[in-house]
Tab-separated table of C-alpha atoms in Angstrom:
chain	number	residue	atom	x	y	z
A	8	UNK	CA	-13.372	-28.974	20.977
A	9	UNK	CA	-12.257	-28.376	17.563
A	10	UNK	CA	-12.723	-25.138	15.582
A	11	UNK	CA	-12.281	-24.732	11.760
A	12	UNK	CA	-11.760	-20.932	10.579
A	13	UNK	CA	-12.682	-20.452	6.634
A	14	UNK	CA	-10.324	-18.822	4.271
A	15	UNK	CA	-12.004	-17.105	0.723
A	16	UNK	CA	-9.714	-15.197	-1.471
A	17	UNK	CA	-10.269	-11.856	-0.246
A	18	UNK	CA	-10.846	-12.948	3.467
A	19	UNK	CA	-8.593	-11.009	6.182
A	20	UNK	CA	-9.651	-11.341	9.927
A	21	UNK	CA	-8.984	-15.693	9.575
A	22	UNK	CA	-6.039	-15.487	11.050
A	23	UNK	CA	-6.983	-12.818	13.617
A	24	UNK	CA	-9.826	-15.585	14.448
A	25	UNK	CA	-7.016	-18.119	14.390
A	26	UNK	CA	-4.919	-16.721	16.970
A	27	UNK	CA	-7.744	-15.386	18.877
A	28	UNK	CA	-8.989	-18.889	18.817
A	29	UNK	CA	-5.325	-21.155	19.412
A	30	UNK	CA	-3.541	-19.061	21.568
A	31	UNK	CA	-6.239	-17.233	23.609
A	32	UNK	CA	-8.614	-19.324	24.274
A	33	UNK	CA	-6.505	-22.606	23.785
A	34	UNK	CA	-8.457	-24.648	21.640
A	35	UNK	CA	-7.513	-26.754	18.892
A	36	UNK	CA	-8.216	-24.690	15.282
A	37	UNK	CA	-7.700	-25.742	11.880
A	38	UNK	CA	-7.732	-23.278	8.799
A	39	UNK	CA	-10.220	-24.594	6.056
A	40	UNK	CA	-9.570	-23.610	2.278
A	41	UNK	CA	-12.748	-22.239	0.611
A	42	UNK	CA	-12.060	-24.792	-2.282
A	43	UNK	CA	-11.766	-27.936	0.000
A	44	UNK	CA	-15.252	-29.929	0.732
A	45	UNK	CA	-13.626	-31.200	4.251
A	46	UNK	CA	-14.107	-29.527	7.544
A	47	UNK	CA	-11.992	-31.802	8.721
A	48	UNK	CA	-14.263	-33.331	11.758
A	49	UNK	CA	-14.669	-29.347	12.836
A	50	UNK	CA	-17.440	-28.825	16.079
A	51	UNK	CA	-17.549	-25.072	15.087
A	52	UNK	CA	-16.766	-23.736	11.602
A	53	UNK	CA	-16.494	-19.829	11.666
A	54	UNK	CA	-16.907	-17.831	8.504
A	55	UNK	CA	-14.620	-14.663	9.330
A	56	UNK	CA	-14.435	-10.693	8.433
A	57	UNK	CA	-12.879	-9.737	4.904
A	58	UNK	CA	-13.886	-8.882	1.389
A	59	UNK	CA	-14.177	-11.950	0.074
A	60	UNK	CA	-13.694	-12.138	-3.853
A	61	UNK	CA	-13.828	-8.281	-3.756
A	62	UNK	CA	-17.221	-8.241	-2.152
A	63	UNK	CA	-18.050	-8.134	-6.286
A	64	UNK	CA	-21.559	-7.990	-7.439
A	65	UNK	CA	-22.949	-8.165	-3.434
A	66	UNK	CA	-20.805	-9.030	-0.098
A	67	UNK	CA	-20.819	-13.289	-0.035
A	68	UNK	CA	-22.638	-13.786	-2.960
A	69	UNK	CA	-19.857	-15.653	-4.705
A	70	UNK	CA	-18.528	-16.785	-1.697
A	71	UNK	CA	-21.435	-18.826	-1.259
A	72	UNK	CA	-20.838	-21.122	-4.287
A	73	UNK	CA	-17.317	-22.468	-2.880
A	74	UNK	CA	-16.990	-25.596	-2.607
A	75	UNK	CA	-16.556	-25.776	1.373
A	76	UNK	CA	-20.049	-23.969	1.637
A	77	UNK	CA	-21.909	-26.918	0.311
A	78	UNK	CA	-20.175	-29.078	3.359
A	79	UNK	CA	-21.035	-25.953	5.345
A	80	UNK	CA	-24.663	-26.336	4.984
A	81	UNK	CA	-25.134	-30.018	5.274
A	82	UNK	CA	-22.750	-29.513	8.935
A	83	UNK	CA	-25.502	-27.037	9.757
A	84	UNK	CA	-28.093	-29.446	9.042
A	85	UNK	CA	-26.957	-31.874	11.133
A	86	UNK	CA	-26.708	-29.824	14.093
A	87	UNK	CA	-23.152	-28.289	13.553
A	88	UNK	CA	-22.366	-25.357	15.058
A	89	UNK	CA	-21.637	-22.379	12.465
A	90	UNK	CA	-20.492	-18.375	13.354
A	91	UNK	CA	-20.147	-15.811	10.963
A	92	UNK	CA	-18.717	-12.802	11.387
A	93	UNK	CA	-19.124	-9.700	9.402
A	94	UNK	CA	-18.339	-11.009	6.004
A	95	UNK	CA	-19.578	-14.488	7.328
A	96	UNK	CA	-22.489	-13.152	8.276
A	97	UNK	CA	-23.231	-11.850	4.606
A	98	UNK	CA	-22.302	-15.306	3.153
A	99	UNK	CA	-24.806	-16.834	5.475
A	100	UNK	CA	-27.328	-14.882	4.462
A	101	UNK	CA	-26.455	-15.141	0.717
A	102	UNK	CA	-26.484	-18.431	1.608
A	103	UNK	CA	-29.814	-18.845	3.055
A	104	UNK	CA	-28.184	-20.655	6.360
A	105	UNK	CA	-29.509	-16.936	8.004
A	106	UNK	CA	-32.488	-14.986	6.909
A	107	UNK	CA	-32.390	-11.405	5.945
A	108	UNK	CA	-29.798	-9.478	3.950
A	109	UNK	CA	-27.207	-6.920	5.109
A	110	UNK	CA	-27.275	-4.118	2.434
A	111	UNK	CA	-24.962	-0.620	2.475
A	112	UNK	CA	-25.279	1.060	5.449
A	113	UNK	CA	-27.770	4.404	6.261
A	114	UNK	CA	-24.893	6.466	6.252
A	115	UNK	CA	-23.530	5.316	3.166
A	116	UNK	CA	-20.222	5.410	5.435
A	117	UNK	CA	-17.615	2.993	6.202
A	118	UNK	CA	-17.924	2.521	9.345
A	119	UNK	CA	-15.075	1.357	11.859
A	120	UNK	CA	-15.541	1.818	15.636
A	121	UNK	CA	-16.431	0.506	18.818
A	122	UNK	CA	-20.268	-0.465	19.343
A	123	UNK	CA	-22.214	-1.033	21.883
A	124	UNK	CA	-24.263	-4.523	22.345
A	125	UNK	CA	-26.941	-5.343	24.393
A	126	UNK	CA	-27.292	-9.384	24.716
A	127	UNK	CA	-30.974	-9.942	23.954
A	128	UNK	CA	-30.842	-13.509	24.469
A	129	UNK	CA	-28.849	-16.482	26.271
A	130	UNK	CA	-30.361	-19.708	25.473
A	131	UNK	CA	-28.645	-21.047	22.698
A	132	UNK	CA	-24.984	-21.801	21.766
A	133	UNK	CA	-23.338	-18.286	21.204
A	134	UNK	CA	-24.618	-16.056	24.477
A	135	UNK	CA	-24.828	-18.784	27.190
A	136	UNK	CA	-22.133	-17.243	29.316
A	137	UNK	CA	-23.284	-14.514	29.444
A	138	UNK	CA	-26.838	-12.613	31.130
A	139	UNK	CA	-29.446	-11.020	29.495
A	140	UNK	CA	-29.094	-7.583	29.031
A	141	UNK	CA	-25.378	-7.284	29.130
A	142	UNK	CA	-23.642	-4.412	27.517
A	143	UNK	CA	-20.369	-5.475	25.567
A	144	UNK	CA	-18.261	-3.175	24.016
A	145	UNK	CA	-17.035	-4.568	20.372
A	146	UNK	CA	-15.787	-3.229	17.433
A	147	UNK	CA	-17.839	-3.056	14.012
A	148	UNK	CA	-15.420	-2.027	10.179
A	149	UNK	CA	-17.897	-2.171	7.537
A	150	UNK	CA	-19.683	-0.440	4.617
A	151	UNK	CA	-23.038	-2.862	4.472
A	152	UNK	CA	-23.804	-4.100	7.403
A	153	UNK	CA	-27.473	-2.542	7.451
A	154	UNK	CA	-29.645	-5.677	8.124
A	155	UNK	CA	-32.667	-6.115	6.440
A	156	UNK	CA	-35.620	-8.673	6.561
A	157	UNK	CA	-39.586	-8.613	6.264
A	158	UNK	CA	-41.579	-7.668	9.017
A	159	UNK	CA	-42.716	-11.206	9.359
A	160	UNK	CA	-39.614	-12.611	9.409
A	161	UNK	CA	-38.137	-10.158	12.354
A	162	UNK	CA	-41.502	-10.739	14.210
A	163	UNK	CA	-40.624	-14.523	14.580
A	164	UNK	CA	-37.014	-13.877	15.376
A	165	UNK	CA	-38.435	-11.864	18.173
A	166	UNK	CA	-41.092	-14.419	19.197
A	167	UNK	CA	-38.233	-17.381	19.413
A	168	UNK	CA	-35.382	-15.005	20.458
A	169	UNK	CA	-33.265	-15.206	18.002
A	170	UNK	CA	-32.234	-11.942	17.691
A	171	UNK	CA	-29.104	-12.197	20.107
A	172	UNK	CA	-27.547	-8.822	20.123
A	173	UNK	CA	-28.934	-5.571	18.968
A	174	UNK	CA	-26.747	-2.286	18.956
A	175	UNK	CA	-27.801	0.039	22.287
A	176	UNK	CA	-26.404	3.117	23.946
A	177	UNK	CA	-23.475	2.590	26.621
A	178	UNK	CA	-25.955	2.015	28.980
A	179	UNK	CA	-28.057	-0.716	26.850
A	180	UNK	CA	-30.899	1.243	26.298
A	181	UNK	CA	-32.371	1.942	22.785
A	182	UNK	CA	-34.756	4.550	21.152
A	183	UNK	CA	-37.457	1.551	20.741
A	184	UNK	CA	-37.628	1.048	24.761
A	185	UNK	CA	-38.219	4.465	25.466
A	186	UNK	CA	-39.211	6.449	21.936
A	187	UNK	CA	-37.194	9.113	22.379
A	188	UNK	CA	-33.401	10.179	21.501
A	189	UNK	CA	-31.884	9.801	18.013
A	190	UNK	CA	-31.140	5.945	17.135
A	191	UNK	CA	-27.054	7.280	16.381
A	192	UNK	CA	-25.703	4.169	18.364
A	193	UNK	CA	-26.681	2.322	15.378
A	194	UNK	CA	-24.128	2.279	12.792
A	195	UNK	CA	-25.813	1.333	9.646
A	196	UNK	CA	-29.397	1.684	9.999
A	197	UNK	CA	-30.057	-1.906	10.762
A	198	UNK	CA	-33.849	-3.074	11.444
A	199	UNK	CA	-35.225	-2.885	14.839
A	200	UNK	CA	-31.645	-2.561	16.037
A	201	UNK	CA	-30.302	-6.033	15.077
A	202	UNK	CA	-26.505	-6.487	15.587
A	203	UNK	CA	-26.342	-10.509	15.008
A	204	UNK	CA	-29.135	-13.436	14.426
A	205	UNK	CA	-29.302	-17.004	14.879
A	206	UNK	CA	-31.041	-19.140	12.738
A	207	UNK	CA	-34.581	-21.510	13.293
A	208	UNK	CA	-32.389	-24.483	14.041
A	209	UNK	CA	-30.644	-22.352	16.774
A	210	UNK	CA	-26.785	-23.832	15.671
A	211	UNK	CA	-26.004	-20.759	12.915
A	212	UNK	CA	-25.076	-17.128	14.154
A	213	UNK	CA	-23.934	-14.009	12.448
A	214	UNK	CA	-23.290	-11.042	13.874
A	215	UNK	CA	-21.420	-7.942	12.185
A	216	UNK	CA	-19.749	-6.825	15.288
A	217	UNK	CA	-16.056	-8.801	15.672
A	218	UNK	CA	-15.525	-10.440	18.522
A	219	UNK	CA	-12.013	-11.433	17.488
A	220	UNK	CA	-10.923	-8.039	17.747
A	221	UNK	CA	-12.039	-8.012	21.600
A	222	UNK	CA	-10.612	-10.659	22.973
A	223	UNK	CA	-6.507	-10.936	23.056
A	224	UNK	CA	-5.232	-9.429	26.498
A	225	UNK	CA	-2.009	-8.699	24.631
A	226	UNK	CA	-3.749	-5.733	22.652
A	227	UNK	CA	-5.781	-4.363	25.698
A	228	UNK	CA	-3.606	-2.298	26.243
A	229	UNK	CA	-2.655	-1.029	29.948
A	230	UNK	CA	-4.789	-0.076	32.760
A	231	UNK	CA	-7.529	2.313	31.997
A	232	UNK	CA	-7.274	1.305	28.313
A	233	UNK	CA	-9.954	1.657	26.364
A	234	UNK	CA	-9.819	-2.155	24.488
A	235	UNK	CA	-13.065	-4.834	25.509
A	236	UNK	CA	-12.502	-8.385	25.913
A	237	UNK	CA	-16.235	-8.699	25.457
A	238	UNK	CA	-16.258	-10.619	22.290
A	239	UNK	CA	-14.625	-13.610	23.848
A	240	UNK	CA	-17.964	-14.263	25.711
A	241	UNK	CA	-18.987	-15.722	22.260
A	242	UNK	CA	-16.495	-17.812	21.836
A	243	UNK	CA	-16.526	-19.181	25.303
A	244	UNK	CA	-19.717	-19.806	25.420
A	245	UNK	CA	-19.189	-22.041	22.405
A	246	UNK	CA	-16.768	-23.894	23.789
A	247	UNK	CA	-19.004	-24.067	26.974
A	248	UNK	CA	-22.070	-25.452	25.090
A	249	UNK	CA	-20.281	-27.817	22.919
A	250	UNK	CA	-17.867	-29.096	26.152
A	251	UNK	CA	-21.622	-29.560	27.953
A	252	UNK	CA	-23.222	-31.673	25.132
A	253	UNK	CA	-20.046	-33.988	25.048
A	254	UNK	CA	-20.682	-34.243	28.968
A	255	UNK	CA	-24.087	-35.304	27.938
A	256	UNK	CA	-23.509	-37.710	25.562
A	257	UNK	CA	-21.140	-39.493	27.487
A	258	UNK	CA	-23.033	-39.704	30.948
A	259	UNK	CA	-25.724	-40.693	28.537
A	260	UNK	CA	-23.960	-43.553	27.000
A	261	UNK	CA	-22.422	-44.935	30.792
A	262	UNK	CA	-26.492	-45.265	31.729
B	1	UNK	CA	-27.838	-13.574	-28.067
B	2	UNK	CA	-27.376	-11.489	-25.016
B	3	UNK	CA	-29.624	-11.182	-21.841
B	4	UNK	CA	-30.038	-7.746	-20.235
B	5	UNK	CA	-30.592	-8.444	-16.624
B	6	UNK	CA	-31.799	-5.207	-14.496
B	7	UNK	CA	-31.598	-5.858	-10.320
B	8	UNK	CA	-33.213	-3.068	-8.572
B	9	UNK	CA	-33.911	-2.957	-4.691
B	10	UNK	CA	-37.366	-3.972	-3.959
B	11	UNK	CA	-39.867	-1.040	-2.888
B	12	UNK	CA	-39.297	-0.498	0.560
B	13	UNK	CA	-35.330	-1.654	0.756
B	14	UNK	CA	-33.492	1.154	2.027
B	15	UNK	CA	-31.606	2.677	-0.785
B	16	UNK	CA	-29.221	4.978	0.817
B	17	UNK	CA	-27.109	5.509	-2.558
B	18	UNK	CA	-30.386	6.114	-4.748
B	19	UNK	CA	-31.019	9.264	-1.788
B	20	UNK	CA	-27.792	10.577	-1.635
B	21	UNK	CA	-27.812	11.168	-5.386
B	22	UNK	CA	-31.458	12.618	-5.338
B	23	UNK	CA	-29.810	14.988	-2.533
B	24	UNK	CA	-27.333	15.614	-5.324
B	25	UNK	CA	-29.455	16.333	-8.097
B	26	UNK	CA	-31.295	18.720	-5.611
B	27	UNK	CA	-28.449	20.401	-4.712
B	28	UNK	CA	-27.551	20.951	-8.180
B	29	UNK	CA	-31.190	22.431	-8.939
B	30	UNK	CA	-33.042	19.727	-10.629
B	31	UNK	CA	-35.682	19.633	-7.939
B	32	UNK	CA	-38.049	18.241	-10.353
B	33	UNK	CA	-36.237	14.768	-9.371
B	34	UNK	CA	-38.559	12.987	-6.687
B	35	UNK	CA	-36.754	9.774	-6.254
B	36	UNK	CA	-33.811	7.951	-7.226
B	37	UNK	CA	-33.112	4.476	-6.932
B	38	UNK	CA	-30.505	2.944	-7.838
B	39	UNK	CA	-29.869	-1.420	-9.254
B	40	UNK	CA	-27.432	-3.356	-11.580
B	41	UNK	CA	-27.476	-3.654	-15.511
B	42	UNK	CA	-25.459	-6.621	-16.635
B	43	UNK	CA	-25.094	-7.995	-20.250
B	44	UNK	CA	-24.709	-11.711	-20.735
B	45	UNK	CA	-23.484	-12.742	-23.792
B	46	UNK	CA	-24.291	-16.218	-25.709
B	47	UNK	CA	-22.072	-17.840	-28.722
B	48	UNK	CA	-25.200	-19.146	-30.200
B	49	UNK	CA	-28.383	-17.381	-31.300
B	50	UNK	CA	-30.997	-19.800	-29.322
B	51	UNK	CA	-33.462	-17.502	-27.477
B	52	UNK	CA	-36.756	-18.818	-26.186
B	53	UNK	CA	-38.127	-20.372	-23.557
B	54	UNK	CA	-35.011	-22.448	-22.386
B	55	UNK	CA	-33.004	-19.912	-22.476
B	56	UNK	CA	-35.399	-17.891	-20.567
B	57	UNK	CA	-35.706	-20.098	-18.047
B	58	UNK	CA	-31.642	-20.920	-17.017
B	59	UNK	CA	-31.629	-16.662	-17.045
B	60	UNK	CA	-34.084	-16.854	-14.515
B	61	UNK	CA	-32.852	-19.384	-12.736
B	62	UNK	CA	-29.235	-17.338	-12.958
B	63	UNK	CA	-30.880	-14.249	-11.785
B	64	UNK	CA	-32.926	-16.113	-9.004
B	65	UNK	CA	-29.732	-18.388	-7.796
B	66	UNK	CA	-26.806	-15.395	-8.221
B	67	UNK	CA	-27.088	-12.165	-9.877
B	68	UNK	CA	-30.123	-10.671	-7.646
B	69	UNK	CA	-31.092	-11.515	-4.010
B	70	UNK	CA	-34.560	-12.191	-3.667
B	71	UNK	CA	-34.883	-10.752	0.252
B	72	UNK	CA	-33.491	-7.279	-1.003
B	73	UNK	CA	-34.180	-7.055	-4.829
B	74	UNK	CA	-36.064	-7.609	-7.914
B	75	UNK	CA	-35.090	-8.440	-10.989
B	76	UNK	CA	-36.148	-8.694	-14.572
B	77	UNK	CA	-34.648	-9.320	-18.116
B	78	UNK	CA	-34.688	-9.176	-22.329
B	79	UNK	CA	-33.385	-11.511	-24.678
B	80	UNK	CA	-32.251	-9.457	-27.715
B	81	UNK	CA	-29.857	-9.928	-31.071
B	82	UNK	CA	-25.975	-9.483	-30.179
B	83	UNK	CA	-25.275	-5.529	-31.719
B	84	UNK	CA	-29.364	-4.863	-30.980
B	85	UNK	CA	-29.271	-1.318	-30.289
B	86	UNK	CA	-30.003	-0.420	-26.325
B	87	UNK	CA	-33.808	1.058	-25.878
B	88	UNK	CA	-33.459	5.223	-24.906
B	89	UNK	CA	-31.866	8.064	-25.592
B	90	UNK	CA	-27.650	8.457	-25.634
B	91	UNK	CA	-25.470	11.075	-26.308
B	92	UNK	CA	-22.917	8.476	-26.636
B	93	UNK	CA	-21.505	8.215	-30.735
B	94	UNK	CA	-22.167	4.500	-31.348
């Protein structure tokens, strides 16, 4: 498959996705300008981590009126397959690809740190690899990543699980599944917990973890290190799910 | 012309910068302060002097499209006379 990593003025983990992306997961990955209308045949287009135009008057909200975002949007609504991450994930939002809004975080602290995940959900393109209640260990670096959304809207995300990974303790539970303990393995005060969400049409995730920065053996360190590979889960399972629909297809078309 | 836009964050948005400066203001003994939120004031300026309802509307539709978010905040807005002196009390020397 083909993957197409955005650049916006201001954007600094695309080439961190890039490598993560080329070199270790082996795929093909092109790096699309924020003022080009071309995702050059792309399966997956990811929106990475950064500050994007200075993250002025709120994070992604100018992003979201670059050119590439308008081809963004019509690739999501034909069925293309869209991640953002961190900064992506605002720009989705501001976007209206994603509901909900990521605002400045309980603490009012910039966070950077390991989290801990717990994978809500595995039927869709982002999580497939990986089971249900898995605990991954990825890294979070920012000052608004407190998701918000109406009550409404989080009750439907629930209902069609499409809230793929919430922030847990180590061991993946949470203050909601058993009421007690303080809700501290939550960074920023996001609702009900929520770490990344996919969209209606089930082909748009953001999440404000970074998978890129869990993923490249060469920066595990040595044996006993602390470093996760977690985050490459996500972008193996996209590879998986988009390798599997090609598989499809073309069985389809031999009938 | 100029618009004065003010964004706030909608009842019930956390506003963790609005409570740390009430915490503030506590600290520093005005306990009389309840609540503090905290928005955006922005000043758009126009070359010409057309106000009414045109105008009105494309500052909506500015606010609405890109200077508030509709899921977090709420926004509203004056058309006044370029040099129009700003409503309250200053001790700034204009």
């Amino acid at each position: 498959m083909k993957w197409g990593v955005v650049t916006f003025p201001g954007s600094n983990d695309d080439r961190d996705t890039a490598h993560v992306l080329r070199n270790v997961l082996g795929q093909e990955t092109v790096p699309l300008w924020h003022k080009s209308a071309d995702l050059e045949g792309v399966d997956c287009v990811v929106l990475p981590g950064g500050f994007s135009y200075g993250d002025y008057l709120r994070c992604g909200a100018i992003a979201r009126f670059s050119p590439i975002m308008g081809a963004i949007a019509r690739h999501a609504a034909s069925g293309g397959l869209v991640l953002g991450i961190c900064n992506g994930f605002q720009v989705l939002c501001e976007a209206g690809l994603l509901p909900g809004a990521l605002v400045r975080n309980r603490d009012l602290r910039f966070v950077c740190r390991d989290v801990t995940l717990r994978v809500e959900s595995i039927s869709n393109p982002f999580t497939n690899l990986a089971f249900a209640g898995d605990v991954w260990r990825i890294p979070v670096k920012h000052g608004e990543g407190c998701y918000v959304a109406d009550p409404a809207t989080l009750d439907e995300m629930e209902r069609e699980a499409r809230i793929l990974v919430r922030y847990c303790r180590p061991d993946g539970s949470r203050v909601r599944d058993d009421g007690a303990g303080r809700s501290d393995y939550n960074p920023n005060g996001s609702a009900r917990d929520v770490a990344g969400v996919m969209n209606a049409g089930r082909n748009v995730f953001g999440l404000m973890p970074h998978p890129e920065h869990a993923a490249d053996p060469a920066i595990l360190g040595a044996e006993g290190a602390r470093r996760s590979a977690d985050g490459m889960r996500i972008f193996q399972s996209i590879a998986h799910w988009v390798d599997q629909r090609r598989e499809q297809a073309s069985a389809g078309s031999m009938r | 012309m100029i618009a004065r836009v003010v964004i706030m964050p909608k009842r019930g948005v956390l506003d963790p910068q609005g409570k740390a400066i009430c915490s503030s203001l506590h600290a520093m003994g005005y306990g009389e302060v309840d609540d503090v939120r905290m928005g955006k004031f922005l000043e758009l300026r126009f070359g010409d002097g057309a106000g009414g309802e045109e105008r009105a509307a494309r500052v909506k539709a500015m606010c609405e499209r890109l200077l508030a978010n509709g899921v977090i905040e709420d926004f509203r807005f004056e058309l006044v006379e370029d040099g129009a002196p700003a409503g309250g009390r200053t001790d700034t020397p204009r």
